[in-house]
Short mmCIF file of C-alpha atoms and ligand atoms in Angstrom, two decimals:
data_model
loop_
_atom_site.label_atom_id
_atom_site.label_comp_id
_atom_site.label_asym_id
_atom_site.label_seq_id
_atom_site.Cartn_x
_atom_site.Cartn_y
_atom_site.Cartn_z
CA MET A 1 97.45 138.91 76.87
CA TYR A 2 95.74 135.36 77.44
CA ASP A 3 91.92 134.78 77.91
CA PHE A 4 92.70 132.30 80.63
CA LEU A 5 95.77 131.39 82.72
CA ILE A 6 95.33 128.06 84.03
CA VAL A 7 97.24 126.88 86.99
CA GLY A 8 97.54 123.06 87.06
CA ALA A 9 97.89 120.81 84.36
CA GLY A 10 96.10 118.12 85.78
CA LEU A 11 92.80 116.65 84.56
CA PHE A 12 90.61 119.60 85.60
CA GLY A 13 92.94 122.27 84.19
CA SER A 14 93.61 120.49 80.99
CA ILE A 15 90.00 119.69 80.21
CA PHE A 16 89.37 123.39 80.74
CA ALA A 17 92.29 124.28 78.26
CA TYR A 18 91.12 122.00 75.68
CA GLU A 19 87.72 123.17 75.74
CA ALA A 20 88.59 126.99 76.00
CA LYS A 21 91.16 126.41 73.00
CA LYS A 22 88.42 124.87 70.76
CA ALA A 23 86.21 127.99 71.75
CA GLY A 24 89.08 130.18 70.12
CA LYS A 25 90.46 131.27 73.27
CA LYS A 26 94.06 132.10 74.02
CA VAL A 27 95.06 129.94 77.27
CA LEU A 28 98.52 129.48 79.03
CA VAL A 29 98.75 126.42 81.29
CA ILE A 30 101.23 126.31 84.11
CA ASP A 31 102.45 123.73 86.57
CA LYS A 32 104.88 123.50 89.16
CA ARG A 33 105.73 119.97 88.57
CA GLU A 34 108.09 118.93 85.78
CA HIS A 35 105.29 117.15 83.88
CA VAL A 36 101.56 117.66 82.85
CA ALA A 37 98.75 115.33 83.83
CA GLY A 38 99.05 115.98 87.63
CA ASN A 39 98.00 112.97 89.85
CA ILE A 40 96.90 110.66 86.67
CA TYR A 41 100.55 111.06 85.15
CA THR A 42 101.69 107.44 83.93
CA GLU A 43 105.24 106.92 82.59
CA ASN A 44 106.37 104.20 80.40
CA THR A 45 109.09 101.82 82.28
CA GLU A 46 110.40 99.18 79.85
CA GLY A 47 106.79 98.68 78.33
CA ILE A 48 104.88 98.93 81.51
CA GLN A 49 102.83 102.19 82.44
CA VAL A 50 103.63 103.13 85.96
CA HIS A 51 100.95 105.00 87.76
CA LYS A 52 103.10 107.44 89.41
CA TYR A 53 100.62 108.72 91.72
CA GLY A 54 98.91 105.69 92.74
CA ALA A 55 96.35 103.11 90.94
CA HIS A 56 94.16 105.06 88.75
CA ILE A 57 91.14 103.19 87.31
CA PHE A 58 88.67 105.17 85.44
CA HIS A 59 84.91 104.34 86.27
CA THR A 60 81.80 106.36 85.45
CA ASN A 61 77.96 105.62 84.99
CA ASN A 62 77.83 109.02 83.15
CA LYS A 63 77.96 108.09 79.24
CA GLU A 64 78.86 111.41 78.05
CA VAL A 65 82.00 111.37 80.55
CA TRP A 66 83.02 108.16 79.24
CA ASP A 67 82.46 109.08 75.57
CA TYR A 68 84.31 112.25 76.25
CA VAL A 69 87.54 110.44 77.63
CA ASN A 70 87.23 107.82 74.96
CA GLN A 71 87.88 110.56 72.51
CA PHE A 72 91.49 110.71 73.76
CA ALA A 73 92.48 107.23 74.12
CA GLU A 74 91.26 103.63 73.78
CA PHE A 75 90.28 102.07 77.03
CA ASN A 76 90.68 98.43 77.83
CA ARG A 77 88.47 95.89 79.51
CA TYR A 78 90.35 96.09 83.04
CA THR A 79 88.10 95.53 86.07
CA ASN A 80 89.34 96.41 89.35
CA SER A 81 89.22 93.51 91.67
CA PRO A 82 91.58 94.20 94.72
CA ILE A 83 92.50 91.37 97.19
CA ALA A 84 92.75 92.24 100.59
CA VAL A 85 95.57 90.50 102.79
CA TYR A 86 95.26 90.36 106.58
CA LYS A 87 97.90 88.48 108.46
CA ASP A 88 98.10 84.91 106.65
CA GLU A 89 94.34 85.06 105.30
CA LEU A 90 93.51 86.56 102.12
CA TYR A 91 89.82 87.94 100.90
CA ASN A 92 88.36 89.50 97.87
CA LEU A 93 87.04 93.01 97.74
CA PRO A 94 84.76 94.80 97.57
CA PHE A 95 82.62 93.16 100.50
CA ASN A 96 80.69 90.57 98.47
CA MET A 97 79.71 87.05 98.80
CA ASN A 98 83.40 85.75 98.04
CA THR A 99 84.40 87.65 101.13
CA PHE A 100 81.41 86.61 103.32
CA SER A 101 81.93 82.92 102.24
CA ARG A 102 85.93 83.05 102.84
CA MET A 103 85.27 84.83 106.50
CA TRP A 104 82.44 82.78 107.71
CA GLY A 105 82.12 79.72 105.30
CA VAL A 106 78.44 80.74 104.41
CA LYS A 107 77.23 79.80 100.89
CA THR A 108 73.96 81.71 100.10
CA PRO A 109 73.00 85.26 100.42
CA GLU A 110 70.63 84.68 103.15
CA GLU A 111 73.13 82.97 105.45
CA ALA A 112 75.69 86.16 105.09
CA LYS A 113 72.66 88.76 105.65
CA LYS A 114 71.89 86.83 108.80
CA LYS A 115 75.37 86.87 110.15
CA ILE A 116 75.95 90.37 109.36
CA ALA A 117 72.42 91.11 111.01
CA VAL A 118 73.52 89.23 114.31
CA GLN A 119 76.74 91.36 114.30
CA VAL A 120 75.00 94.68 113.89
CA LYS A 121 72.64 93.89 116.52
CA GLU A 122 75.45 92.81 118.96
CA ALA A 123 77.07 96.17 118.31
CA GLY A 124 73.77 97.83 119.16
CA ILE A 125 74.05 100.21 116.15
CA THR A 126 70.85 101.86 114.77
CA ASN A 127 71.89 105.26 113.42
CA PRO A 128 75.69 105.04 112.40
CA ARG A 129 77.34 108.53 113.42
CA ASN A 130 81.04 107.79 111.93
CA LEU A 131 82.91 105.33 109.74
CA GLU A 132 83.47 102.78 112.42
CA GLU A 133 79.54 102.54 112.98
CA GLN A 134 78.80 102.85 109.42
CA ALA A 135 81.46 99.95 108.59
CA ILE A 136 79.91 97.61 111.22
CA SER A 137 76.30 98.38 110.09
CA MET A 138 77.31 97.76 106.45
CA VAL A 139 79.39 94.45 106.94
CA GLY A 140 79.63 93.34 110.43
CA LYS A 141 82.26 93.45 113.11
CA ASP A 142 84.47 90.64 111.95
CA ILE A 143 85.15 92.04 108.43
CA TYR A 144 85.23 95.53 110.05
CA GLU A 145 87.89 94.22 112.59
CA LYS A 146 89.94 92.65 109.58
CA LEU A 147 89.58 94.41 106.36
CA ILE A 148 88.64 98.07 107.55
CA GLU A 149 89.58 99.16 111.03
CA GLY A 150 93.70 98.84 110.24
CA TYR A 151 93.33 100.01 106.48
CA THR A 152 91.46 103.10 107.53
CA GLY A 153 93.38 103.82 110.61
CA LYS A 154 96.60 104.01 108.81
CA GLN A 155 95.17 105.77 105.50
CA TRP A 156 93.60 108.69 107.32
CA GLY A 157 95.85 108.63 110.37
CA ARG A 158 92.64 108.79 112.79
CA PRO A 159 90.82 105.93 114.28
CA CYS A 160 87.53 105.00 112.46
CA ARG A 161 85.26 106.72 115.34
CA GLU A 162 86.88 110.00 114.28
CA LEU A 163 86.15 109.66 110.53
CA PRO A 164 82.99 110.67 108.41
CA SER A 165 80.94 107.66 107.25
CA PHE A 166 80.97 108.69 103.29
CA ILE A 167 84.66 107.25 103.03
CA ILE A 168 83.37 104.00 103.40
CA LYS A 169 80.19 104.29 101.61
CA ARG A 170 82.46 104.60 98.62
CA LEU A 171 82.60 100.82 98.50
CA PRO A 172 79.99 98.51 97.23
CA VAL A 173 78.62 95.85 99.75
CA ARG A 174 76.85 93.04 97.60
CA PHE A 175 75.44 89.78 97.94
CA THR A 176 76.48 88.18 94.74
CA TYR A 177 79.90 86.46 94.09
CA ASP A 178 81.11 89.54 92.12
CA ASN A 179 84.49 91.02 92.71
CA ASN A 180 84.19 94.21 90.80
CA TYR A 181 85.21 96.90 92.86
CA PHE A 182 82.86 99.68 91.32
CA ASN A 183 79.24 99.56 90.40
CA ASP A 184 79.58 101.60 87.50
CA LYS A 185 78.50 100.99 83.80
CA TYR A 186 81.88 101.88 82.40
CA GLN A 187 85.18 101.15 83.57
CA GLY A 188 88.73 100.67 82.18
CA ILE A 189 92.62 101.79 82.02
CA PRO A 190 93.55 103.76 78.71
CA ILE A 191 95.78 101.66 76.66
CA GLY A 192 99.14 103.36 76.83
CA GLY A 193 98.37 105.19 79.92
CA TYR A 194 96.68 108.43 80.92
CA THR A 195 99.63 110.80 80.10
CA GLN A 196 98.77 110.76 76.42
CA ILE A 197 95.10 111.74 77.31
CA VAL A 198 96.23 115.15 78.86
CA GLU A 199 99.13 115.40 76.10
CA LYS A 200 96.32 115.29 73.50
CA MET A 201 94.24 117.80 75.26
CA LEU A 202 97.00 120.13 75.55
CA GLU A 203 98.24 119.80 71.82
CA GLY A 204 98.67 123.63 70.56
CA VAL A 205 98.16 125.02 74.20
CA GLU A 206 101.31 126.89 75.49
CA VAL A 207 102.46 124.96 78.73
CA LYS A 208 104.96 126.20 81.24
CA LEU A 209 106.18 123.49 83.43
CA ASN A 210 108.36 124.07 86.67
CA THR A 211 106.32 126.98 87.35
CA ASP A 212 104.80 127.72 90.78
CA PHE A 213 102.07 130.16 90.73
CA PHE A 214 102.93 131.81 93.99
CA GLU A 215 106.17 132.69 92.81
CA HIS A 216 105.05 134.76 89.76
CA LYS A 217 101.69 135.64 91.02
CA ALA A 218 101.52 139.56 90.28
CA GLU A 219 103.13 139.25 86.72
CA LEU A 220 101.00 136.25 85.91
CA MET A 221 97.64 137.55 86.86
CA LYS A 222 98.41 140.68 84.90
CA GLN A 223 98.49 138.69 81.71
CA ALA A 224 95.45 136.98 81.60
CA GLU A 225 91.49 137.93 81.75
CA LYS A 226 90.48 135.18 83.86
CA VAL A 227 92.53 132.63 86.04
CA VAL A 228 91.50 128.92 86.52
CA PHE A 229 93.11 127.82 89.78
CA THR A 230 93.45 123.92 90.68
CA GLY A 231 95.80 124.09 93.35
CA MET A 232 94.99 124.34 97.19
CA ILE A 233 92.34 126.98 97.90
CA ASP A 234 93.62 127.63 101.41
CA GLU A 235 97.02 128.04 100.13
CA TYR A 236 95.82 130.61 97.40
CA PHE A 237 94.34 132.73 100.44
CA ASP A 238 97.74 132.35 102.35
CA TYR A 239 95.97 130.03 105.00
CA CYS A 240 94.23 133.27 106.27
CA TYR A 241 91.67 131.27 107.90
CA GLY A 242 94.06 128.53 108.80
CA GLU A 243 95.01 125.18 107.13
CA LEU A 244 92.87 122.97 105.70
CA GLU A 245 93.94 119.08 106.48
CA TYR A 246 94.99 116.78 103.83
CA ARG A 247 96.39 113.23 103.85
CA SER A 248 99.70 112.62 101.92
CA LEU A 249 101.51 109.66 100.46
CA SER A 250 104.86 108.18 99.85
CA PHE A 251 105.36 105.86 96.94
CA GLU A 252 108.20 103.27 96.95
CA THR A 253 108.53 101.87 93.30
CA GLU A 254 110.81 99.03 92.47
CA LYS A 255 111.63 97.06 89.30
CA LEU A 256 111.71 93.18 90.08
CA ASP A 257 113.18 90.66 87.92
CA VAL A 258 110.06 88.44 88.19
CA ASP A 259 107.39 88.35 85.50
CA ASN A 260 104.45 88.17 88.10
CA TYR A 261 105.02 89.15 91.53
CA GLN A 262 101.50 89.27 93.19
CA GLY A 263 99.07 87.86 90.47
CA ASN A 264 96.82 91.14 90.76
CA ALA A 265 97.14 94.81 90.13
CA VAL A 266 95.89 95.94 93.46
CA VAL A 267 96.66 94.22 96.93
CA ASN A 268 95.57 95.79 100.01
CA PHE A 269 97.38 95.06 103.46
CA THR A 270 94.56 95.60 106.18
CA GLU A 271 96.53 95.05 109.08
CA TYR A 272 97.56 98.35 111.13
CA ASP A 273 101.07 97.05 111.61
CA VAL A 274 102.01 96.79 107.86
CA PRO A 275 102.87 100.36 107.08
CA TYR A 276 101.82 100.30 103.57
CA THR A 277 98.30 100.28 102.55
CA ARG A 278 98.59 98.62 99.22
CA ILE A 279 100.87 97.32 96.62
CA ILE A 280 100.28 98.01 92.80
CA GLU A 281 101.75 95.79 90.25
CA HIS A 282 101.47 97.99 87.31
CA LYS A 283 101.52 95.49 84.29
CA HIS A 284 98.32 93.84 85.37
CA PHE A 285 96.49 96.96 84.42
CA GLU A 286 97.28 96.24 80.91
CA PHE A 287 97.32 92.45 81.09
CA LEU A 288 100.86 92.13 80.28
CA CYS A 289 101.30 88.85 82.00
CA GLN A 290 99.42 86.58 79.76
CA GLY A 291 102.06 83.86 79.68
CA SER A 292 102.84 83.03 75.98
CA GLY A 293 100.58 85.98 74.63
CA GLU A 294 102.40 88.36 72.51
CA ASP A 295 101.32 91.24 74.62
CA SER A 296 103.49 89.88 77.57
CA VAL A 297 106.22 91.87 78.99
CA SER A 298 109.08 90.18 81.21
CA GLY A 299 109.95 91.81 84.62
CA THR A 300 107.63 93.64 86.54
CA VAL A 301 107.30 96.94 88.29
CA ILE A 302 105.53 97.27 91.88
CA THR A 303 104.77 100.27 94.04
CA ARG A 304 104.18 100.38 97.95
CA GLU A 305 101.67 103.06 98.68
CA TYR A 306 102.55 104.54 102.47
CA PRO A 307 100.02 107.04 103.93
CA ALA A 308 101.61 110.17 105.59
CA ASP A 309 100.66 113.27 107.52
CA TRP A 310 100.58 116.48 105.50
CA GLN A 311 102.57 119.32 106.43
CA ARG A 312 103.02 122.59 103.97
CA GLY A 313 105.32 121.50 101.26
CA ASP A 314 104.20 117.96 100.92
CA GLU A 315 101.75 116.78 98.02
CA PRO A 316 98.36 117.11 99.30
CA TYR A 317 96.64 113.90 97.89
CA TYR A 318 93.47 113.62 99.66
CA PRO A 319 91.25 116.33 101.20
CA MET A 320 90.10 115.42 104.81
CA ASN A 321 86.20 116.17 104.08
CA ASP A 322 85.11 115.76 107.72
CA ASP A 323 82.69 118.62 109.45
CA ARG A 324 85.56 120.88 110.74
CA ASN A 325 87.36 120.91 107.45
CA ASN A 326 84.30 121.35 105.59
CA LYS A 327 83.23 124.18 107.57
CA LEU A 328 86.51 125.98 107.04
CA TYR A 329 86.48 125.24 103.33
CA THR A 330 83.06 127.05 103.32
CA GLU A 331 84.69 130.23 104.55
CA TYR A 332 87.21 129.94 102.09
CA LYS A 333 84.50 129.36 99.15
CA LYS A 334 82.89 132.56 100.41
CA LEU A 335 86.42 134.31 99.66
CA ALA A 336 86.60 132.64 96.27
CA GLN A 337 83.33 133.68 95.27
CA LYS A 338 84.50 137.39 95.96
CA GLU A 339 87.61 136.90 93.89
CA GLU A 340 86.80 138.59 90.80
CA ASN A 341 88.06 136.67 87.52
CA VAL A 342 89.38 133.73 89.47
CA ILE A 343 87.66 130.13 89.14
CA PHE A 344 88.41 127.37 91.68
CA GLY A 345 88.37 123.92 90.18
CA GLY A 346 89.61 120.21 90.77
CA ARG A 347 90.29 118.21 94.01
CA LEU A 348 92.20 120.96 95.43
CA GLY A 349 90.57 123.96 94.42
CA MET A 350 87.04 122.44 95.50
CA TYR A 351 88.36 120.66 98.61
CA GLN A 352 86.53 117.45 97.45
CA TYR A 353 87.37 113.83 97.34
CA PHE A 354 86.76 113.56 93.65
CA ASP A 355 87.40 110.68 91.27
CA MET A 356 88.49 111.27 87.86
CA HIS A 357 84.77 111.09 86.41
CA HIS A 358 83.67 113.66 88.97
CA VAL A 359 86.52 115.96 87.59
CA VAL A 360 85.59 115.63 84.22
CA GLU A 361 82.03 116.51 84.85
CA GLU A 362 82.90 119.31 86.88
CA ALA A 363 85.58 120.85 84.49
CA LEU A 364 83.12 120.58 81.38
CA ASN A 365 80.25 122.25 83.37
CA THR A 366 82.64 125.01 84.52
CA VAL A 367 84.18 125.67 81.14
CA HIS A 368 80.98 125.76 79.55
CA ASN A 369 79.33 128.03 81.90
CA CYS A 370 82.24 130.23 81.39
CA LEU A 371 82.21 130.46 77.76
CA LYS A 372 78.77 131.00 77.47
P1 LIG B 1 95.77 117.36 90.42
O1 LIG B 1 95.88 116.16 89.39
O2 LIG B 1 96.04 117.14 91.63
O3 LIG B 1 96.15 118.50 89.34
C1 LIG B 1 96.58 119.76 90.03
C2 LIG B 1 97.74 120.36 89.48
O4 LIG B 1 97.97 121.62 89.97
C3 LIG B 1 98.92 119.48 89.96
O5 LIG B 1 99.76 119.00 88.58
C4 LIG B 1 99.93 120.49 90.80
O6 LIG B 1 101.21 120.26 90.55
C5 LIG B 1 99.34 121.73 90.22
N1 LIG B 1 99.52 122.81 91.08
C6 LIG B 1 98.86 122.97 92.41
N2 LIG B 1 99.33 124.07 92.97
C7 LIG B 1 100.13 124.78 91.95
C8 LIG B 1 100.81 125.90 91.99
N3 LIG B 1 100.83 126.86 93.10
N4 LIG B 1 101.32 126.50 90.74
C9 LIG B 1 101.38 125.61 89.61
N5 LIG B 1 100.83 124.42 89.71
C10 LIG B 1 100.31 123.98 90.94
N6 LIG B 1 90.29 108.54 90.78
C11 LIG B 1 89.51 107.74 90.10
O7 LIG B 1 88.65 107.90 89.16
N7 LIG B 1 90.06 106.52 90.03
C12 LIG B 1 91.13 106.07 90.95
O8 LIG B 1 91.34 104.76 90.80
C13 LIG B 1 91.73 106.89 91.58
N8 LIG B 1 92.91 106.59 92.44
C14 LIG B 1 93.63 107.73 93.04
C15 LIG B 1 94.53 107.03 93.84
C16 LIG B 1 95.38 108.21 94.35
C17 LIG B 1 96.54 107.88 95.37
C18 LIG B 1 94.91 109.46 94.29
C19 LIG B 1 95.67 110.46 95.21
C20 LIG B 1 93.83 110.04 93.60
C21 LIG B 1 93.01 109.03 92.95
N9 LIG B 1 91.86 109.20 92.04
C22 LIG B 1 91.18 108.36 91.25
C23 LIG B 1 91.51 110.79 92.02
C24 LIG B 1 92.18 111.51 90.74
O9 LIG B 1 93.58 111.40 90.96
C25 LIG B 1 91.57 113.03 90.87
O10 LIG B 1 90.25 112.79 90.71
C26 LIG B 1 92.34 113.77 89.72
O11 LIG B 1 93.75 113.61 89.36
C27 LIG B 1 92.17 115.07 90.15
O12 LIG B 1 92.36 116.11 89.16
P2 LIG B 1 92.80 117.62 89.55
O13 LIG B 1 93.07 118.39 88.05
O14 LIG B 1 91.53 118.26 90.14
O15 LIG B 1 93.97 117.57 90.21
N1 LIG B 2 89.08 100.75 102.85
C1 LIG B 2 89.21 99.76 103.91
N2 LIG B 2 89.76 98.50 103.41
C2 LIG B 2 90.31 98.36 102.38
C3 LIG B 2 90.03 99.31 101.24
C4 LIG B 2 89.26 100.48 101.47
O1 LIG B 2 88.88 99.93 104.94
O2 LIG B 2 90.77 97.15 101.94
C5 LIG B 2 88.35 101.80 103.32
C6 LIG B 2 89.41 103.25 103.61
O3 LIG B 2 88.92 103.70 104.73
C7 LIG B 2 89.35 103.80 102.27
C8 LIG B 2 87.93 103.80 101.81
O4 LIG B 2 87.38 102.36 102.14
O5 LIG B 2 90.07 104.96 102.52
C9 LIG B 2 87.90 104.25 100.56
O6 LIG B 2 88.81 103.25 99.65
P1 LIG B 2 89.07 103.53 98.05
O7 LIG B 2 89.70 102.36 97.43
O8 LIG B 2 87.89 104.27 97.50
O9 LIG B 2 90.09 104.63 98.43
P2 LIG B 2 91.27 105.44 97.66
O10 LIG B 2 91.23 104.45 96.28
O11 LIG B 2 90.38 106.48 97.21
O12 LIG B 2 92.40 105.55 98.36
#
């Protein structure tokens, strides 16, 4: 018998397993994939850590969370500063004085604020009710049309008018010449990748890969006092109230015989007609392109990220947290609360657009409550 069966060897499941094992509990972790680490999985390709499921930059304001992850790896000083390409124009992200200056030729914060205020007034928005209105009220119509409308439309498969505002509020808008994509105090990439973090968490824990919970549910449930489920909550309940919506992705990864393909880790393509949203050049996450520096690695690996509709069987990368889906999730949550001895956690178990630092917080709170 195990004290805990943990479904999912992603960040949530692995933190739970690590803390439970530390408290003397017997734990079994299963995952249907052939590797641990879930979506933060990274893989060494000729000296370059490839982020297999999209760019992952760790950032947080919470010192406890930062110290917690730093136990498992040393983090570098990487600061995310993506470039946005719209046709033959190139802009800095997030929306800051470099973006405004490039867009309008303005030089001072006052000039930029005036320009935005005029565009917001022309659009007649006072109380933004959706992503389009929210975006225009933050940065004006020009930036909305060139840098947001197309990217967001393809990313989410819907026009901005039909999307919730919170998605665009993830991005800072600042009136300084600062291209840091995040406002958080702590930020970096683990030197040597993310997989080692999860491997360290799972040291001494029994892990079964290539094991789908639903294929062995009855026998697995019998073997554990409690189950921690980090898969899709609607799937757990056999979609009894209908499907929650997700957004999926496909990744196209290529090794190239050039040392520096795009000069930056993340380049966004904001036109609707370019089918991918971004190209990641993985070596730049670890500064492996410093000319004669001894850390330089020759050749490069890039990944194009294509947004895709989700259907059963596809990877559910993003929950669609709009009103309809949040309501449906509330119904599933009520069922989850009645499910004795099963804890639902993580991005899919809680149906929340969580970043890694949210997952660390949630997992630590959950496991500590459970072990009380
Ligand atoms: P997951 O990593 O999804 O782990 C769940 C695991 O459960 C998976 O391994 C899955 O195979 C397994 N599983 C599911 N169902 C079953 C089943 N039936 N049986 C067995 N196993 C099952 N966060 C940031 O902080 N910074 C970023 O820059 C960032 N970039 C991102 C980019 C992309 C493209 C995506 C998709 C996410 C990004 N995130 C980022 C979010 C980050 O990936 C998540 O916060 C984190 O990985 C969630 O961890 P988790 O354990 O909840 O879920
Ligand atoms: N976004 C955009 N243009 C960009 C980058 C982001 O319109 O060049 C919008 C888009 O709607 C996206 C949201 O901002 O879904 C949040 O961006 P983030 O980079 O946080 O997305 P994630 O990394 O979670 O995919």
